[in-house]
Every structure is written in structure tokens, then in C-alpha cells.
C-alpha positions as a printed Julia matrix, in Angstrom:
344×3 Matrix{Float64}:
  25.53   23.8     7.81
  28.86   22.75    9.01
  27.78   21.95   12.24
  24.72   19.93   10.8
  27.08   18.07    8.78
  29.48   17.33   11.64
  26.72   16.22   13.85
  25.29   14.2    10.89
  28.68   12.18   10.28
  28.81   11.48   13.93
  25.2    10.35   14.1
  26.01    8.0    11.07
  28.93    6.45   12.92
  26.8     5.99   16.12
  23.67    4.37   13.91
  26.37    1.67   12.85
  26.61    0.37   16.3
  22.71    0.25   16.77
  20.17   -2.21   15.29
  18.13    0.46   13.33
  20.51    0.69   10.42
  21.07   -3.01    9.84
  16.89   -3.57   10.6
  16.44   -1.31    7.37
  19.01   -3.2     5.36
  17.53   -6.31    6.62
  13.95   -5.43    5.66
  15.27   -4.38    2.0
  16.9    -7.51    1.57
  13.98   -9.64    2.65
  11.86   -7.8     0.62
  13.79   -8.4    -2.42
  13.92  -11.86   -1.91
  10.44  -12.3    -1.35
   9.67  -10.45   -4.61
  11.79  -12.4    -6.58
  11.36  -16.04   -5.5
   7.99  -15.95   -3.78
   5.89  -13.42   -5.85
   4.91  -14.23   -9.3
   5.37  -11.64  -11.98
   1.19  -11.61  -12.2
  -1.19  -13.35  -10.23
  -3.56  -15.77  -11.65
  -7.32  -13.94  -11.72
  -9.32  -16.8   -12.26
 -12.24  -17.06   -9.46
 -13.24  -20.53   -8.23
 -17.18  -20.95   -8.59
 -18.67  -23.69   -6.51
 -21.95  -25.04   -8.26
 -24.59  -26.94   -7.04
 -26.73  -28.6    -9.7
 -30.07  -29.81   -9.03
 -30.87  -30.8   -12.46
 -31.01  -33.82  -14.71
 -29.35  -34.65  -18.28
 -29.01  -32.97  -20.66
 -29.65  -29.44  -18.9
 -26.99  -30.39  -16.15
 -24.09  -30.8   -18.87
 -25.33  -27.55  -20.76
 -25.14  -25.55  -17.73
 -21.7   -26.78  -16.68
 -20.4   -25.71  -20.4
 -22.06  -22.27  -20.06
 -20.69  -21.7   -16.43
 -17.28  -22.65  -17.48
 -17.58  -20.49  -20.53
 -17.71  -17.33  -18.03
 -13.94  -18.03  -17.41
 -14.33  -19.12  -13.79
 -13.11  -22.75  -12.28
 -16.18  -24.58  -11.85
 -16.21  -26.88   -8.93
 -19.29  -29.16   -8.44
 -20.71  -29.75   -5.39
 -23.16  -32.79   -4.17
 -25.07  -30.85   -1.44
 -25.65  -27.36   -0.23
 -23.67  -27.99    2.89
 -20.88  -29.25    0.92
 -21.04  -26.02   -1.1
 -21.06  -23.7     1.98
 -18.25  -25.75    3.61
 -16.17  -25.4     0.18
 -16.91  -21.44    0.31
 -15.76  -20.88    4.04
 -12.22  -22.83    3.0
 -12.0   -20.22    0.34
 -13.17  -17.01    1.21
 -12.58  -15.6    -2.16
 -14.86  -18.1    -4.2
 -18.36  -17.67   -5.16
 -21.29  -20.3    -5.0
 -24.42  -20.9    -7.47
 -27.1   -23.26   -6.92
 -29.08  -24.02  -10.08
 -32.57  -25.73  -10.17
 -35.59  -25.58  -12.15
 -38.74  -23.63  -11.58
 -41.41  -25.03  -14.12
 -39.45  -25.14  -17.33
 -37.24  -22.43  -16.43
 -33.9   -22.68  -15.01
 -33.28  -20.76  -11.66
 -29.99  -19.57  -10.62
 -29.32  -18.53   -6.82
 -26.15  -16.84   -5.98
 -24.56  -17.77   -2.91
 -22.69  -15.01   -1.13
 -19.83  -15.1     1.55
 -22.1   -12.49    3.41
 -19.5    -9.41    3.38
 -20.6    -8.24   -0.34
 -22.39   -4.71   -0.52
 -25.36   -4.23   -2.34
 -23.26   -2.79   -5.03
 -20.89   -5.84   -5.44
 -24.23   -7.82   -5.27
 -25.57   -6.5    -8.02
 -22.26   -6.17  -10.08
 -22.12  -10.14   -9.66
 -25.67  -10.61  -10.45
 -25.31   -8.63  -13.98
 -22.11  -10.19  -14.82
 -23.64  -13.75  -14.54
 -26.46  -12.62  -16.43
 -24.4   -11.09  -19.24
 -22.05  -13.94  -19.35
 -25.39  -16.65  -19.78
 -26.98  -14.36  -22.36
 -24.02  -14.08  -24.47
 -23.94  -17.96  -24.73
 -27.67  -17.83  -26.08
 -27.8   -18.55  -29.92
 -28.63  -15.39  -32.02
 -27.94  -13.35  -29.2
 -26.89   -9.71  -30.12
 -25.34   -7.24  -27.53
 -26.47   -3.84  -27.73
 -23.53   -2.67  -25.44
 -20.93   -0.88  -27.29
 -17.47   -0.64  -25.53
 -14.94    1.67  -26.55
 -11.35    1.48  -25.01
  -9.94    5.03  -24.5
  -6.36    4.19  -24.02
  -5.54    0.62  -25.63
  -2.1     1.14  -25.38
  -1.89    2.75  -21.74
   1.17    1.45  -20.01
   0.6    -0.75  -16.65
   2.83   -2.64  -14.03
   2.87   -6.09  -13.45
   1.36   -7.14  -10.27
   5.08   -7.55   -8.76
   5.7    -3.93   -9.69
   2.43   -3.06   -8.39
   3.4    -4.11   -4.9
   6.58   -1.79   -4.77
   4.58    1.51   -4.01
   3.36    0.2    -0.9
   6.58   -0.97    0.19
   8.23    2.37   -0.64
   5.52    4.23    1.27
   5.61    1.97    4.47
   9.44    1.73    4.5
  10.84    5.31    3.3
   8.12    7.36    5.06
   6.58    5.66    7.69
   9.58    3.37    9.05
  11.16    6.68    9.21
   8.76    8.09   11.51
   9.26    5.25   13.81
  12.92    5.07   13.71
  13.77    8.87   14.16
  11.47    9.0    17.08
  13.33    6.15   18.47
  16.6     8.0    17.91
  14.99   11.07   19.63
  14.12    9.09   22.85
  17.7     7.62   23.1
  19.13   11.35   23.13
  16.53   12.49   25.58
  17.55    9.55   28.1
  21.0    10.45   27.6
  20.12   14.14   28.15
  21.41   15.35   24.64
  18.27   17.42   24.29
  18.69   19.34   27.4
  22.48   19.77   26.67
  21.4    21.92   23.69
  20.56   24.59   26.04
  24.4    25.34   26.42
  25.59   24.11   23.13
  26.35   26.5    20.28
  24.52   23.86   18.22
  20.82   25.45   17.19
  18.0    23.25   17.8
  16.85   23.0    14.07
  20.59   21.88   13.18
  20.23   18.98   15.74
  16.76   17.87   14.22
  18.0    18.31   10.73
  21.03   15.97   11.37
  18.61   13.36   12.27
  16.57   13.94    9.37
  19.61   13.61    6.89
  20.21   10.34    8.61
  16.84    8.99    7.93
  17.03   10.22    4.31
  20.45    8.58    3.53
  18.78    5.16    5.27
  15.69    5.54    2.87
  17.33    6.67   -0.17
  20.1     3.29   -0.07
  17.32    1.08    0.77
  15.29    2.49   -2.14
  17.89    2.13   -4.59
  18.83   -1.45   -3.19
  15.02   -2.63   -3.88
  14.34   -0.87   -7.04
  17.28   -1.57   -9.18
  17.52   -5.13   -7.99
  13.93   -5.55   -8.91
  14.39   -4.26  -12.57
  14.81   -0.44  -12.21
  12.7     2.33  -13.45
  12.59    4.93  -16.56
  11.98    7.73  -14.09
  14.65    6.89  -11.47
  15.41   10.88  -11.09
  11.72   11.53  -10.18
  11.38    8.48   -8.06
  14.24    9.66   -6.09
  13.21   13.15   -5.68
   9.76   11.48   -4.56
  11.76    9.4    -2.11
  13.39   12.37   -0.52
  10.14   14.35    0.01
   8.24   11.37    1.3
  11.22   10.59    3.74
  11.4    14.32    4.84
   7.75   14.48    5.52
   7.63   11.18    7.43
  10.79   11.89    9.53
   9.44   15.65   10.46
   6.32   13.89   11.5
   7.98   11.73   13.7
  10.02   14.41   15.34
   6.76   16.17   16.02
   5.16   13.15   17.57
   8.16   12.66   19.78
   8.32   16.04   21.0
   5.1    15.52   22.9
   6.61   12.4    24.93
   9.26   11.49   27.17
   9.93    8.04   26.37
   9.26    5.27   23.62
   6.79    3.64   25.75
   4.67    6.49   26.13
   4.69    7.49   22.21
   4.31    3.94   21.04
   0.68    4.04   21.1
   0.32    7.37   19.25
   3.26    6.3    16.64
   1.48    3.02   15.83
  -1.86    4.8    15.38
  -0.48    7.3    13.23
   1.26    4.58   11.08
  -1.94    2.42   10.73
  -4.16    5.61    9.72
  -1.55    6.69    7.09
  -1.58    3.19    5.81
  -5.2     3.0     5.21
  -4.34    4.65    1.69
  -2.81    1.08    0.83
  -6.01   -0.66    1.04
  -7.62    1.91   -1.6
  -4.32    1.77   -3.62
  -4.91   -2.26   -4.05
  -8.57   -2.28   -3.84
  -9.59    1.01   -5.68
 -13.25    0.21   -5.09
 -12.68    1.19   -1.63
 -11.69    4.84   -2.09
 -13.78    7.04    0.51
 -13.09   10.72    0.53
 -11.25   10.79    3.78
  -8.57    8.23    2.53
  -7.98   10.16   -0.5
  -7.02   13.29    1.89
  -4.38   11.19    3.34
  -0.94   12.38    2.2
   0.05    8.69    1.71
  -2.83    8.15   -0.73
  -0.96   10.78   -3.08
   2.26    9.21   -2.35
   1.03    5.67   -3.34
  -0.17    6.73   -6.56
   2.88    8.96   -7.31
   5.23    6.19   -6.82
   3.18    4.01   -9.03
   3.43    6.82  -11.71
   7.43    7.02  -11.43
   7.54    3.17  -12.1
   5.14    3.61  -15.26
   7.09    4.35  -18.64
   5.25    7.43  -19.69
   3.58    8.18  -16.04
   2.28   11.45  -15.27
   5.25   13.45  -14.06
   2.89   16.54  -13.36
   1.1    14.55  -10.64
   4.29   13.33   -9.21
   5.58   17.21   -9.04
   2.53   18.43   -7.34
   2.73   15.47   -4.94
   6.48   16.22   -4.09
   5.71   19.94   -3.59
   2.69   18.87   -1.2
   4.91   16.55    0.83
   7.78   19.15    1.26
   5.3    21.75    2.42
   3.81   19.37    4.86
   6.95   18.32    5.8
   8.09   21.97    6.51
   5.04   22.52    8.37
   5.75   19.66   10.72
   9.5    20.32   11.08
   8.96   24.1    12.22
   5.98   22.99   14.55
   8.57   20.18   16.01
  11.44   22.86   16.13
   9.35   25.08   18.19
   8.21   22.31   20.56
  12.03   21.24   21.2
  12.97   24.89   21.88
  10.32   25.13   24.54
  11.36   21.94   25.88
  15.0    22.95   26.18
  14.12   26.36   27.81
  11.57   24.66   30.57
């Protein structure tokens, strides 16, 4: 361990002369500034509803009143083309055309075009339910029971933090450690291990320790400046496990290539695939089974639990254990690969 520690101190001094250390610090500072000054504590969830009313009074005013009661921001359009153009400008908005068929009102939902059948049915049911609830003498037969009325939740600002931690602590470490390895390959450091008293695993471990320090420092800067967490020890344990997993994976990928240019495509592909989990985290409706199998999916959920008061620490512990096992397997495979490279 003394040799590993000595090499780690040497790598730390050299990292201060490179760009990667300052890049990590800059990312943390920029993220904190954006979160504090540009991102609101909670986002407004009011949806804009563009409405074309092919009605006369008093039905026109009555429909506007009922649509406004649904909680949406109602914007009236004078024609079908104006409604569609307004929806194109705001891709999150919806549209409704209200007309009459005989003595009945006809509601036509105008969609953006990317909605699934499930979402279309949900929108139809929501509109029908909201309008029915406004009818006189209406009695709902649906009984709603809140299972956990006091369940803790994160603010929208805090909810973004797990995505940052996953990307910056685990995946950025994957990229940076590969860059350090390729620098050493260009300078012949890897080949020199064949005649060095330093074991291959000690050399690789020193690189992982360097990535771990960068990850821990940047995490503390971000978390403490954004208000801290009641589960700081669990958070840091998860940061350590996530960082070790990402670094070990980066070492394994780098072992198959001779330069950063050759490995760039594979590194970015790995990062993009692993970050698919962030879509499921931010949009839970998109959670296919293959996304839930990604280690980053469990990582995101575990980071969220560490930020919650009364979070599920058993889930966090199981995620830490999983990441450590995956990291150990990747480190073992990387060590074997580099030993073959040195012997060749």
C-alpha cells in the first residue's frame, strides 16, 4: 500500500498541472451557480391549453369557464391554423376544438403527434373527468385513498442533483481516468511497469484513488452549497462506490485501445447508454426493463433516497454493494488486460 500511496501522491501533484482537475472543479462551480440562480426551487406545472371555440354565447363563456377550472392556462385561438401554429411553438402545450353536433358539444383533442395510445387515453379521461366534475348534482363514484400522505419528497431543484452526481461522479470519472491512462501509454509508463517493482494493480489503484478524491471533493462542494442532506455519510459511501465503479469501467475500456482517439467512440457510447437511466428517472412513465437493468438506474434512485429525510437506506446499501461488486469485477478484468499488455 505504501507504493500505491506514493504513486497516488505523485499523480495528485501531476494532476494539478493538467486540465482535468480544474475542469472537474469548474463543472461543480458552474452547476452550483446554475442551480442557485437559474433553477427555481419548484417548477410551475401549469399546462397551456390552446382552444378553438366554434360556439356562440352563452355556451362559449360556459365552456371557457369549465376549461379554466381544469387548472390549465387557456389561450383562445381564432382559427384551426392559428391553434396548430401556437402548438408548434410550444411543444408541451395541448389543443382542443369545441363545436356543436346537433344539441351536443363536441370536444376534439388536438395532439402534438408523439403521444402514445396510453397518453392519449389518459388525456381523454382527464378531460372527461374534469368536465363531468363541473356538472350540477355530479357525484363521483371513484374513491381515492392516499397511502402515504406524509411521504417525503424532494424539491424540483434537489431532484436534479442525483442526475448531476451520477454523471459527474461516475461517468465523468470513466472518461477522465481513460484520458490519464492514454497519456501514460503515450509516455511509455505502461510498458515501464514490466521492469518496475510496482505491481500493475497498484498502478491502476493509484489512478482510481485520484478519481475518487476528485469525485468526493466536487460532491461535497455541490451538496453542501445546495443545502446539505440528512444522510451525508450514506451519500458519501454511495459516491465512493459509484466512483470506483465508473473508474474501473473506464480502466477496462481503455485497456482495449492505444489512444484516446481510438477509444472515444466506445467511451461516449458507454456514457450515453448508461445515462439512458436519467430519462426514466426524470420521466418515470418511460421505464422499460432494459433501462432498469442499467447500474446507473439503481444509482440514481439511491442518490435520491440519500437526499430524502427518512429515505430507504436499505436500498442505498444494496446499491452500494452492487456497485462495489461490479467495480471489483471490472477492476479484476482490467488488471488482467494490462498485465497481458505489459507482457506482450
